[in-house]
Amino acid sequence: MAPIPITIVTGFLGSGKTTLILNLIPQLRARSPAYRLALLKNEFGDLAVDSQLASSGSIAGVREMLGGCVCCNLVGDLKPALAELEQASASASGAEGGKGPDRIVIETSGSAFPATLALEVNRLARETGGRYVLDGVVSVVDVENWKGYEDTSYTAKVQARYTDLVVFNKWEAAGEDRYDECLDRLGDLDVDVAKVKSDKGWVSVDVVFGVDGGLARHLTDKDAAAAADGHHHHHDGHEEGHKHSSSHQSEVEVLSIELKGESSDSAVSTDKLLGLLKQAPKEELYRIKAVLTLSAPPTNSDPDMPAPGAHPRRRYILNWAFGRWTFTPVAEDLDEHDSSLDTTARMTIIAGRYESTKWRKKIEAGGLVELEGANKGELIVNRIL
């Protein structure tokens, strides 16, 4: 069974964490109407502040951890909370076979320390034999009222080091000077962390989330590359499919890669692909998503995680996120409808601004994504955003 990815969203009170999450839901539903997103919220008070708001967004299940900080006195409660959330999600989707969530989002209280929580998720992943996997830690920063990494102390640097993506929110009203100041303060921490601006709380789901069971089908569809094109969405009352010149279009760049072999035995070199995954800088590349045939069994980035299972045709889904990666055998239900079998590999790379041209040249130069053996097949690299 594929692990359930966990995304941690942290940030100070009022920074826009819940808005960010709610803006992801229409994007997910557009990809997969039956998508199940479960939310674990942590509030300091003794009252549920905005669970009703979250539930109204068609989230599969909501579980709250009240009365403390999830990274401190409540960290030991994380395992039973996740189990309860899975059960609630399975009950809610009884008509669909009682399946659990495709993904769990943990929205922390404003003062939560993501390093402790990330380590706990990794510990639970090992303890449960790979039941969970940490997909990313997202920190939301209110640019207008800067509340992020307030100093350059050792603690602040550790916190930033365990952050995969910083979303600068509410920058529109603050102006570019204020935004540049926030960038400088983050730069003073001397850590490599990806960063994007939101568009009034909207960020592309392809940047925030990697691949899971509910989203994998897009990787086996012929229009999978187009799915990564973040400017098709419902936003500010615009109809889906309308292209507008909002700021998020310039925050990321997307490469679509196809590698076609001449026979059904063609396979991507596992060693060379792993070399790409190991050297890809997380401040330049945000996500690498692929469905591909491999020459040898792959390994995940975390040696403590169970090895990827076998696939009869060596067909795997790759999810690379901010320096971590997992391989999952293509599931049987996807296998039956895998329209990508005419290609040995189909890959989407989501890069930071101004980074796609360099990485397109690197991939076209060879040695990163190529077939095993003398026949190198046909490599097609296009920028689609």
Tab-separated table of C-alpha atoms in Angstrom:
chain	number	residue	atom	x	y	z
A	1	MET	CA	0.000	0.000	0.000
A	2	ALA	CA	1.310	3.440	-0.917
A	3	PRO	CA	2.104	5.654	2.091
A	4	ILE	CA	-0.194	8.524	2.997
A	5	PRO	CA	1.701	11.782	2.390
A	6	ILE	CA	1.596	14.350	5.174
A	7	THR	CA	1.955	18.064	4.477
A	8	ILE	CA	2.655	20.381	7.422
A	9	VAL	CA	1.405	23.972	7.102
A	10	THR	CA	2.692	26.358	9.747
A	11	GLY	CA	2.689	30.115	10.286
A	12	PHE	CA	1.635	32.708	12.806
A	13	LEU	CA	-1.984	33.479	13.610
A	14	GLY	CA	-3.598	35.382	10.765
A	15	SER	CA	-0.864	34.668	8.213
A	16	GLY	CA	-3.340	32.887	5.936
A	17	LYS	CA	-2.754	29.167	6.548
A	18	THR	CA	-6.401	28.139	6.352
A	19	THR	CA	-6.971	30.298	3.266
A	20	LEU	CA	-4.024	28.621	1.555
A	21	ILE	CA	-5.441	25.170	2.330
A	22	LEU	CA	-8.974	26.059	1.231
A	23	ASN	CA	-7.625	27.439	-2.051
A	24	LEU	CA	-6.012	24.064	-2.756
A	25	ILE	CA	-9.304	22.165	-2.539
A	26	PRO	CA	-10.910	23.350	-5.824
A	27	GLN	CA	-7.671	22.520	-7.619
A	28	LEU	CA	-7.688	19.014	-6.136
A	29	ARG	CA	-11.361	18.465	-6.944
A	30	ALA	CA	-10.738	19.538	-10.542
A	31	ARG	CA	-8.067	16.843	-10.831
A	32	SER	CA	-9.986	14.120	-9.018
A	33	PRO	CA	-13.611	14.650	-7.875
A	34	ALA	CA	-13.291	11.837	-5.322
A	35	TYR	CA	-10.082	13.200	-3.809
A	36	ARG	CA	-9.932	12.843	-0.016
A	37	LEU	CA	-8.002	15.453	1.930
A	38	ALA	CA	-7.995	15.129	5.728
A	39	LEU	CA	-7.093	18.028	7.999
A	40	LEU	CA	-5.498	17.837	11.453
A	41	LYS	CA	-5.685	21.228	13.126
A	42	ASN	CA	-3.816	22.377	16.214
A	43	GLU	CA	-5.148	25.353	18.175
A	44	PHE	CA	-3.914	26.794	21.461
A	45	GLY	CA	-7.342	27.548	22.857
A	46	ASP	CA	-10.079	25.230	24.048
A	47	LEU	CA	-12.542	26.039	21.291
A	48	ALA	CA	-12.669	24.924	17.668
A	49	VAL	CA	-12.021	28.178	15.849
A	50	ASP	CA	-12.492	27.401	12.176
A	51	SER	CA	-13.221	23.689	11.728
A	52	GLN	CA	-16.626	24.577	10.344
A	53	LEU	CA	-14.934	26.682	7.698
A	54	ALA	CA	-12.617	23.803	6.829
A	55	SER	CA	-15.498	21.311	6.698
A	56	SER	CA	-17.400	23.553	4.310
A	57	GLY	CA	-14.545	23.109	1.854
A	58	SER	CA	-15.402	19.422	1.313
A	59	ILE	CA	-12.431	18.157	3.296
A	60	ALA	CA	-12.854	14.429	4.005
A	61	GLY	CA	-12.229	14.666	7.749
A	62	VAL	CA	-11.205	17.178	10.386
A	63	ARG	CA	-9.561	16.384	13.710
A	64	GLU	CA	-8.464	19.029	16.210
A	65	MET	CA	-5.746	18.881	18.840
A	66	LEU	CA	-6.721	21.489	21.406
A	67	GLY	CA	-5.200	22.913	24.532
A	68	GLY	CA	-1.551	23.000	23.582
A	69	CYS	CA	1.095	23.107	20.894
A	70	VAL	CA	1.441	20.062	18.643
A	71	CYS	CA	5.237	20.318	18.679
A	72	CYS	CA	5.472	20.374	22.486
A	73	ASN	CA	3.125	18.732	24.968
A	74	LEU	CA	0.828	17.272	22.294
A	75	VAL	CA	3.471	15.623	20.104
A	76	GLY	CA	2.823	12.261	21.779
A	77	ASP	CA	-0.829	12.516	20.738
A	78	LEU	CA	-0.020	12.727	17.045
A	79	LYS	CA	-0.188	8.995	16.329
A	80	PRO	CA	-3.692	8.417	17.766
A	81	ALA	CA	-4.879	11.672	16.206
A	82	LEU	CA	-3.750	10.507	12.766
A	83	ALA	CA	-5.404	7.129	13.305
A	84	GLU	CA	-8.686	8.763	14.332
A	85	LEU	CA	-8.495	11.052	11.310
A	86	GLU	CA	-8.036	8.074	8.974
A	87	GLN	CA	-11.025	6.314	10.523
A	88	ALA	CA	-13.191	9.423	10.206
A	89	SER	CA	-12.187	9.851	6.570
A	90	ALA	CA	-12.865	6.182	5.813
A	91	SER	CA	-16.319	6.423	7.417
A	92	ALA	CA	-17.125	9.589	5.463
A	93	SER	CA	-16.207	7.874	2.181
A	94	GLY	CA	-18.154	4.675	2.907
A	95	ALA	CA	-19.950	4.954	-0.394
A	96	GLU	CA	-16.564	4.848	-2.130
A	97	GLY	CA	-15.406	1.666	-0.405
A	98	GLY	CA	-14.449	3.092	2.951
A	99	LYS	CA	-11.021	4.253	1.828
A	100	GLY	CA	-8.894	6.506	3.989
A	101	PRO	CA	-7.545	9.906	2.962
A	102	ASP	CA	-5.294	10.432	-0.045
A	103	ARG	CA	-3.396	13.038	1.958
A	104	ILE	CA	-3.272	14.490	5.465
A	105	VAL	CA	-2.583	18.167	6.105
A	106	ILE	CA	-1.455	19.222	9.571
A	107	GLU	CA	-2.206	22.888	10.193
A	108	THR	CA	-0.231	23.952	13.253
A	109	SER	CA	-0.700	26.715	15.769
A	110	GLY	CA	1.194	29.892	15.046
A	111	SER	CA	4.087	29.205	17.399
A	112	ALA	CA	4.623	25.541	16.463
A	113	PHE	CA	8.195	24.466	15.828
A	114	PRO	CA	8.135	22.520	12.512
A	115	ALA	CA	11.432	20.698	13.163
A	116	THR	CA	9.970	18.753	16.105
A	117	LEU	CA	6.822	17.899	14.189
A	118	ALA	CA	8.714	16.852	11.044
A	119	LEU	CA	10.922	14.544	13.095
A	120	GLU	CA	7.850	13.035	14.759
A	121	VAL	CA	6.191	12.363	11.389
A	122	ASN	CA	9.388	10.668	10.196
A	123	ARG	CA	9.492	8.585	13.386
A	124	LEU	CA	5.885	7.499	12.910
A	125	ALA	CA	6.649	6.637	9.281
A	126	ARG	CA	9.363	4.236	10.424
A	127	GLU	CA	7.307	2.874	13.322
A	128	THR	CA	4.340	2.099	11.083
A	129	GLY	CA	6.409	0.485	8.333
A	130	GLY	CA	5.920	3.317	5.881
A	131	ARG	CA	2.253	4.065	6.587
A	132	TYR	CA	3.039	7.792	6.340
A	133	VAL	CA	5.605	9.889	4.513
A	134	LEU	CA	6.508	13.547	5.052
A	135	ASP	CA	5.828	15.310	1.765
A	136	GLY	CA	6.627	18.881	2.766
A	137	VAL	CA	6.718	21.588	5.426
A	138	VAL	CA	5.147	24.866	4.280
A	139	SER	CA	5.556	28.095	6.270
A	140	VAL	CA	3.139	30.927	5.517
A	141	VAL	CA	4.495	34.428	6.164
A	142	ASP	CA	2.369	37.560	6.409
A	143	VAL	CA	4.461	40.146	4.541
A	144	GLU	CA	2.248	43.048	5.570
A	145	ASN	CA	2.727	42.203	9.251
A	146	TRP	CA	6.024	40.316	9.168
A	147	LYS	CA	5.785	37.332	11.466
A	148	GLY	CA	8.197	34.704	10.346
A	149	TYR	CA	11.725	33.987	11.382
A	150	GLU	CA	12.051	37.036	13.582
A	151	ASP	CA	15.771	36.738	14.256
A	152	THR	CA	18.898	35.005	13.000
A	153	SER	CA	19.467	32.904	16.115
A	154	TYR	CA	20.403	29.245	16.020
A	155	THR	CA	16.789	28.335	16.811
A	156	ALA	CA	15.482	30.382	13.896
A	157	LYS	CA	18.002	28.777	11.557
A	158	VAL	CA	16.999	25.285	12.666
A	159	GLN	CA	13.351	26.166	12.146
A	160	ALA	CA	14.043	27.472	8.649
A	161	ARG	CA	16.156	24.417	7.839
A	162	TYR	CA	13.115	22.219	8.452
A	163	THR	CA	10.953	24.358	6.200
A	164	ASP	CA	10.680	23.224	2.585
A	165	LEU	CA	8.652	26.093	1.166
A	166	VAL	CA	8.028	29.652	2.365
A	167	VAL	CA	4.819	31.195	1.023
A	168	PHE	CA	4.875	34.989	1.204
A	169	ASN	CA	1.272	36.029	1.747
A	170	LYS	CA	-0.465	39.432	1.783
A	171	TRP	CA	2.411	41.025	-0.079
A	172	GLU	CA	0.124	42.815	-2.557
A	173	ALA	CA	-0.892	45.530	-0.089
A	174	ALA	CA	2.535	45.724	1.558
A	175	GLY	CA	4.402	46.604	-1.648
A	176	GLU	CA	7.634	45.374	-3.206
A	177	ASP	CA	9.909	47.191	-0.734
A	178	ARG	CA	8.338	45.363	2.181
A	179	TYR	CA	8.519	42.070	0.284
A	180	ASP	CA	12.218	42.653	-0.497
A	181	GLU	CA	12.833	43.315	3.198
A	182	CYS	CA	11.269	39.970	4.069
A	183	LEU	CA	13.438	38.266	1.460
A	184	ASP	CA	16.531	39.865	2.969
A	185	ARG	CA	15.609	38.730	6.471
A	186	LEU	CA	15.063	35.193	5.258
A	187	GLY	CA	18.383	35.377	3.393
A	188	ASP	CA	20.161	36.362	6.618
A	189	LEU	CA	19.436	32.865	7.932
A	190	ASP	CA	21.729	31.407	5.260
A	191	VAL	CA	19.522	28.398	4.487
A	192	ASP	CA	18.442	26.936	1.160
A	193	VAL	CA	14.671	27.106	1.144
A	194	ALA	CA	12.222	27.443	-1.718
A	195	LYS	CA	9.999	30.515	-1.665
A	196	VAL	CA	7.013	31.760	-3.641
A	197	LYS	CA	4.503	34.582	-3.498
A	198	SER	CA	0.855	33.666	-3.129
A	199	ASP	CA	-1.812	35.278	-5.265
A	200	LYS	CA	-4.176	36.466	-2.510
A	201	GLY	CA	-3.653	33.177	-0.706
A	202	TRP	CA	-3.591	31.049	-3.876
A	203	VAL	CA	-0.585	28.838	-4.681
A	204	SER	CA	-0.539	26.083	-7.283
A	205	VAL	CA	-1.272	22.663	-5.837
A	206	ASP	CA	1.652	21.331	-7.899
A	207	VAL	CA	4.056	23.364	-5.792
A	208	VAL	CA	2.518	22.600	-2.399
A	209	PHE	CA	1.693	18.904	-2.939
A	210	GLY	CA	3.571	16.063	-4.538
A	211	VAL	CA	2.083	12.825	-5.885
A	212	ASP	CA	-0.339	10.552	-4.060
A	213	GLY	CA	-2.930	7.947	-4.923
A	214	GLY	CA	-5.590	10.503	-5.750
A	215	LEU	CA	-3.352	12.542	-8.037
A	216	ALA	CA	-1.333	9.745	-9.660
A	217	ARG	CA	-3.850	9.187	-12.425
A	218	HIS	CA	-2.851	12.486	-14.010
A	219	LEU	CA	0.652	11.133	-14.459
A	220	THR	CA	-0.721	8.281	-16.546
A	221	ASP	CA	-2.896	10.540	-18.703
A	222	LYS	CA	-1.653	11.988	-21.965
A	223	ASP	CA	-2.482	15.495	-20.742
A	224	ALA	CA	-0.479	15.026	-17.538
A	225	ALA	CA	1.966	17.779	-18.417
A	226	ALA	CA	-0.863	20.235	-18.941
A	227	ALA	CA	-2.134	19.415	-15.474
A	228	ALA	CA	0.943	21.079	-14.037
A	229	ASP	CA	0.092	24.327	-15.777
A	230	GLY	CA	-0.911	26.298	-12.709
A	231	HIS	CA	-2.842	29.064	-14.435
A	232	HIS	CA	-5.975	26.990	-15.132
A	233	HIS	CA	-8.104	27.321	-12.027
A	234	HIS	CA	-11.062	28.920	-10.303
A	235	HIS	CA	-9.879	32.144	-8.709
A	236	ASP	CA	-11.513	35.420	-7.782
A	237	GLY	CA	-14.666	34.457	-9.650
A	238	HIS	CA	-12.920	33.689	-12.953
A	239	GLU	CA	-14.046	30.621	-14.858
A	240	GLU	CA	-11.757	27.611	-14.901
A	241	GLY	CA	-9.403	27.710	-17.861
A	242	HIS	CA	-9.193	31.484	-17.993
A	243	LYS	CA	-5.602	32.669	-18.223
A	244	HIS	CA	-4.862	35.818	-16.327
A	245	SER	CA	-1.645	37.645	-15.636
A	246	SER	CA	-1.649	37.261	-11.854
A	247	SER	CA	1.600	37.116	-9.963
A	248	HIS	CA	1.794	33.391	-9.371
A	249	GLN	CA	2.466	32.726	-13.059
A	250	SER	CA	5.937	34.237	-12.697
A	251	GLU	CA	6.732	32.434	-9.432
A	252	VAL	CA	7.319	28.996	-10.933
A	253	GLU	CA	8.369	27.523	-14.249
A	254	VAL	CA	7.344	24.063	-15.470
A	255	LEU	CA	9.208	21.615	-17.700
A	256	SER	CA	7.517	18.676	-19.398
A	257	ILE	CA	9.819	15.764	-20.291
A	258	GLU	CA	9.102	12.682	-22.377
A	259	LEU	CA	11.578	9.897	-23.075
A	260	LYS	CA	10.564	7.340	-25.677
A	261	GLY	CA	12.385	4.077	-26.232
A	262	GLU	CA	12.253	1.988	-29.402
A	263	SER	CA	10.954	-1.178	-27.746
A	264	SER	CA	8.823	-2.327	-24.834
A	265	ASP	CA	12.048	-3.391	-23.068
A	266	SER	CA	13.399	0.168	-22.955
A	267	ALA	CA	14.020	1.480	-19.454
A	268	VAL	CA	15.358	4.607	-17.799
A	269	SER	CA	18.753	4.201	-16.159
A	270	THR	CA	17.988	3.986	-12.448
A	271	ASP	CA	21.533	4.996	-11.451
A	272	LYS	CA	21.504	8.142	-13.565
A	273	LEU	CA	18.040	9.138	-12.418
A	274	LEU	CA	19.086	8.744	-8.784
A	275	GLY	CA	22.063	10.959	-9.576
A	276	LEU	CA	19.662	13.680	-10.728
A	277	LEU	CA	17.530	13.331	-7.602
A	278	LYS	CA	20.558	13.578	-5.327
A	279	GLN	CA	22.094	16.636	-6.991
A	280	ALA	CA	18.934	18.657	-7.674
A	281	PRO	CA	19.093	21.784	-5.455
A	282	LYS	CA	15.872	22.301	-3.535
A	283	GLU	CA	16.126	26.081	-3.840
A	284	GLU	CA	16.048	25.702	-7.649
A	285	LEU	CA	13.691	22.745	-8.153
A	286	TYR	CA	10.537	22.391	-6.092
A	287	ARG	CA	8.942	19.209	-7.395
A	288	ILE	CA	9.806	16.351	-9.746
A	289	LYS	CA	6.893	14.058	-10.625
A	290	ALA	CA	7.143	11.151	-13.042
A	291	VAL	CA	5.771	7.822	-14.181
A	292	LEU	CA	8.516	5.726	-15.723
A	293	THR	CA	9.977	2.298	-16.439
A	294	LEU	CA	13.254	1.708	-14.592
A	295	SER	CA	16.226	-0.473	-15.415
A	296	ALA	CA	16.672	-1.654	-11.812
A	297	PRO	CA	14.769	-1.446	-8.510
A	298	PRO	CA	15.004	2.115	-7.123
A	299	THR	CA	15.651	3.298	-3.587
A	300	ASN	CA	13.917	6.004	-1.565
A	301	SER	CA	15.857	8.924	-0.100
A	302	ASP	CA	15.211	7.849	3.496
A	303	PRO	CA	17.073	4.586	4.156
A	304	ASP	CA	14.761	3.879	7.102
A	305	MET	CA	11.718	3.818	4.842
A	306	PRO	CA	10.693	0.448	3.386
A	307	ALA	CA	12.060	-0.173	-0.105
A	308	PRO	CA	9.623	0.407	-2.974
A	309	GLY	CA	7.641	-2.701	-3.846
A	310	ALA	CA	8.172	-4.599	-7.071
A	311	HIS	CA	6.227	-3.984	-10.279
A	312	PRO	CA	6.046	-6.681	-12.997
A	313	ARG	CA	6.996	-4.178	-15.692
A	314	ARG	CA	9.288	-2.120	-13.436
A	315	ARG	CA	6.820	0.756	-13.705
A	316	TYR	CA	7.010	3.347	-10.917
A	317	ILE	CA	5.651	6.716	-9.864
A	318	LEU	CA	8.333	9.136	-8.646
A	319	ASN	CA	7.607	11.912	-6.176
A	320	TRP	CA	10.590	14.216	-5.491
A	321	ALA	CA	9.951	17.108	-3.138
A	322	PHE	CA	12.550	19.547	-1.827
A	323	GLY	CA	15.402	17.032	-1.723
A	324	ARG	CA	13.383	13.978	-0.591
A	325	TRP	CA	11.952	11.330	-2.887
A	326	THR	CA	9.848	8.192	-2.918
A	327	PHE	CA	9.116	5.606	-5.593
A	328	THR	CA	5.785	3.781	-5.628
A	329	PRO	CA	4.877	0.927	-7.998
A	330	VAL	CA	2.097	1.926	-10.360
A	331	ALA	CA	-1.119	0.640	-8.784
A	332	GLU	CA	-3.212	-2.003	-10.538
A	333	ASP	CA	-6.124	0.337	-11.211
A	334	LEU	CA	-3.746	2.806	-12.873
A	335	ASP	CA	-1.919	0.017	-14.693
A	336	GLU	CA	-5.091	-0.918	-16.534
A	337	HIS	CA	-5.583	2.597	-17.918
A	338	ASP	CA	-1.983	3.749	-18.222
A	339	SER	CA	-1.993	5.742	-21.451
A	340	SER	CA	1.623	6.741	-20.781
A	341	LEU	CA	2.897	3.273	-21.716
A	342	ASP	CA	3.787	4.610	-25.162
A	343	THR	CA	6.590	6.485	-23.420
A	344	THR	CA	9.325	5.051	-21.220
A	345	ALA	CA	9.176	8.110	-19.001
A	346	ARG	CA	6.906	11.101	-18.578
A	347	MET	CA	8.130	13.698	-16.108
A	348	THR	CA	7.110	17.118	-14.851
A	349	ILE	CA	9.676	19.394	-13.193
A	350	ILE	CA	8.448	22.462	-11.301
A	351	ALA	CA	11.296	24.929	-10.944
A	352	GLY	CA	11.807	28.294	-9.354
A	353	ARG	CA	11.729	31.473	-11.372
A	354	TYR	CA	14.533	31.741	-13.984
A	355	GLU	CA	15.701	28.160	-13.315
A	356	SER	CA	13.969	26.153	-16.043
A	357	THR	CA	16.253	27.167	-18.926
A	358	LYS	CA	19.361	25.954	-17.112
A	359	TRP	CA	17.780	22.643	-16.169
A	360	ARG	CA	16.358	22.110	-19.623
A	361	LYS	CA	19.872	22.393	-21.037
A	362	LYS	CA	21.267	20.034	-18.397
A	363	ILE	CA	18.687	17.370	-19.165
A	364	GLU	CA	19.074	17.738	-22.923
A	365	ALA	CA	22.841	17.374	-22.523
A	366	GLY	CA	22.289	13.810	-21.293
A	367	GLY	CA	23.393	11.803	-18.306
A	368	LEU	CA	20.400	12.598	-16.077
A	369	VAL	CA	17.223	11.253	-17.675
A	370	GLU	CA	18.244	8.727	-20.307
A	371	LEU	CA	17.732	5.118	-21.297
A	372	GLU	CA	19.894	2.285	-20.097
A	373	GLY	CA	22.186	0.997	-22.845
A	374	ALA	CA	23.494	2.359	-26.113
A	375	ASN	CA	20.145	3.315	-27.622
A	376	LYS	CA	19.192	6.671	-26.091
A	377	GLY	CA	15.733	6.871	-27.669
A	378	GLU	CA	13.908	10.172	-28.235
A	379	LEU	CA	14.069	12.861	-25.531
A	380	ILE	CA	11.572	15.740	-25.695
A	381	VAL	CA	11.882	18.635	-23.226
A	382	ASN	CA	9.389	21.508	-23.347
A	383	ARG	CA	8.703	24.426	-21.084
A	384	ILE	CA	4.942	24.622	-20.573
A	385	LEU	CA	4.826	27.475	-18.065
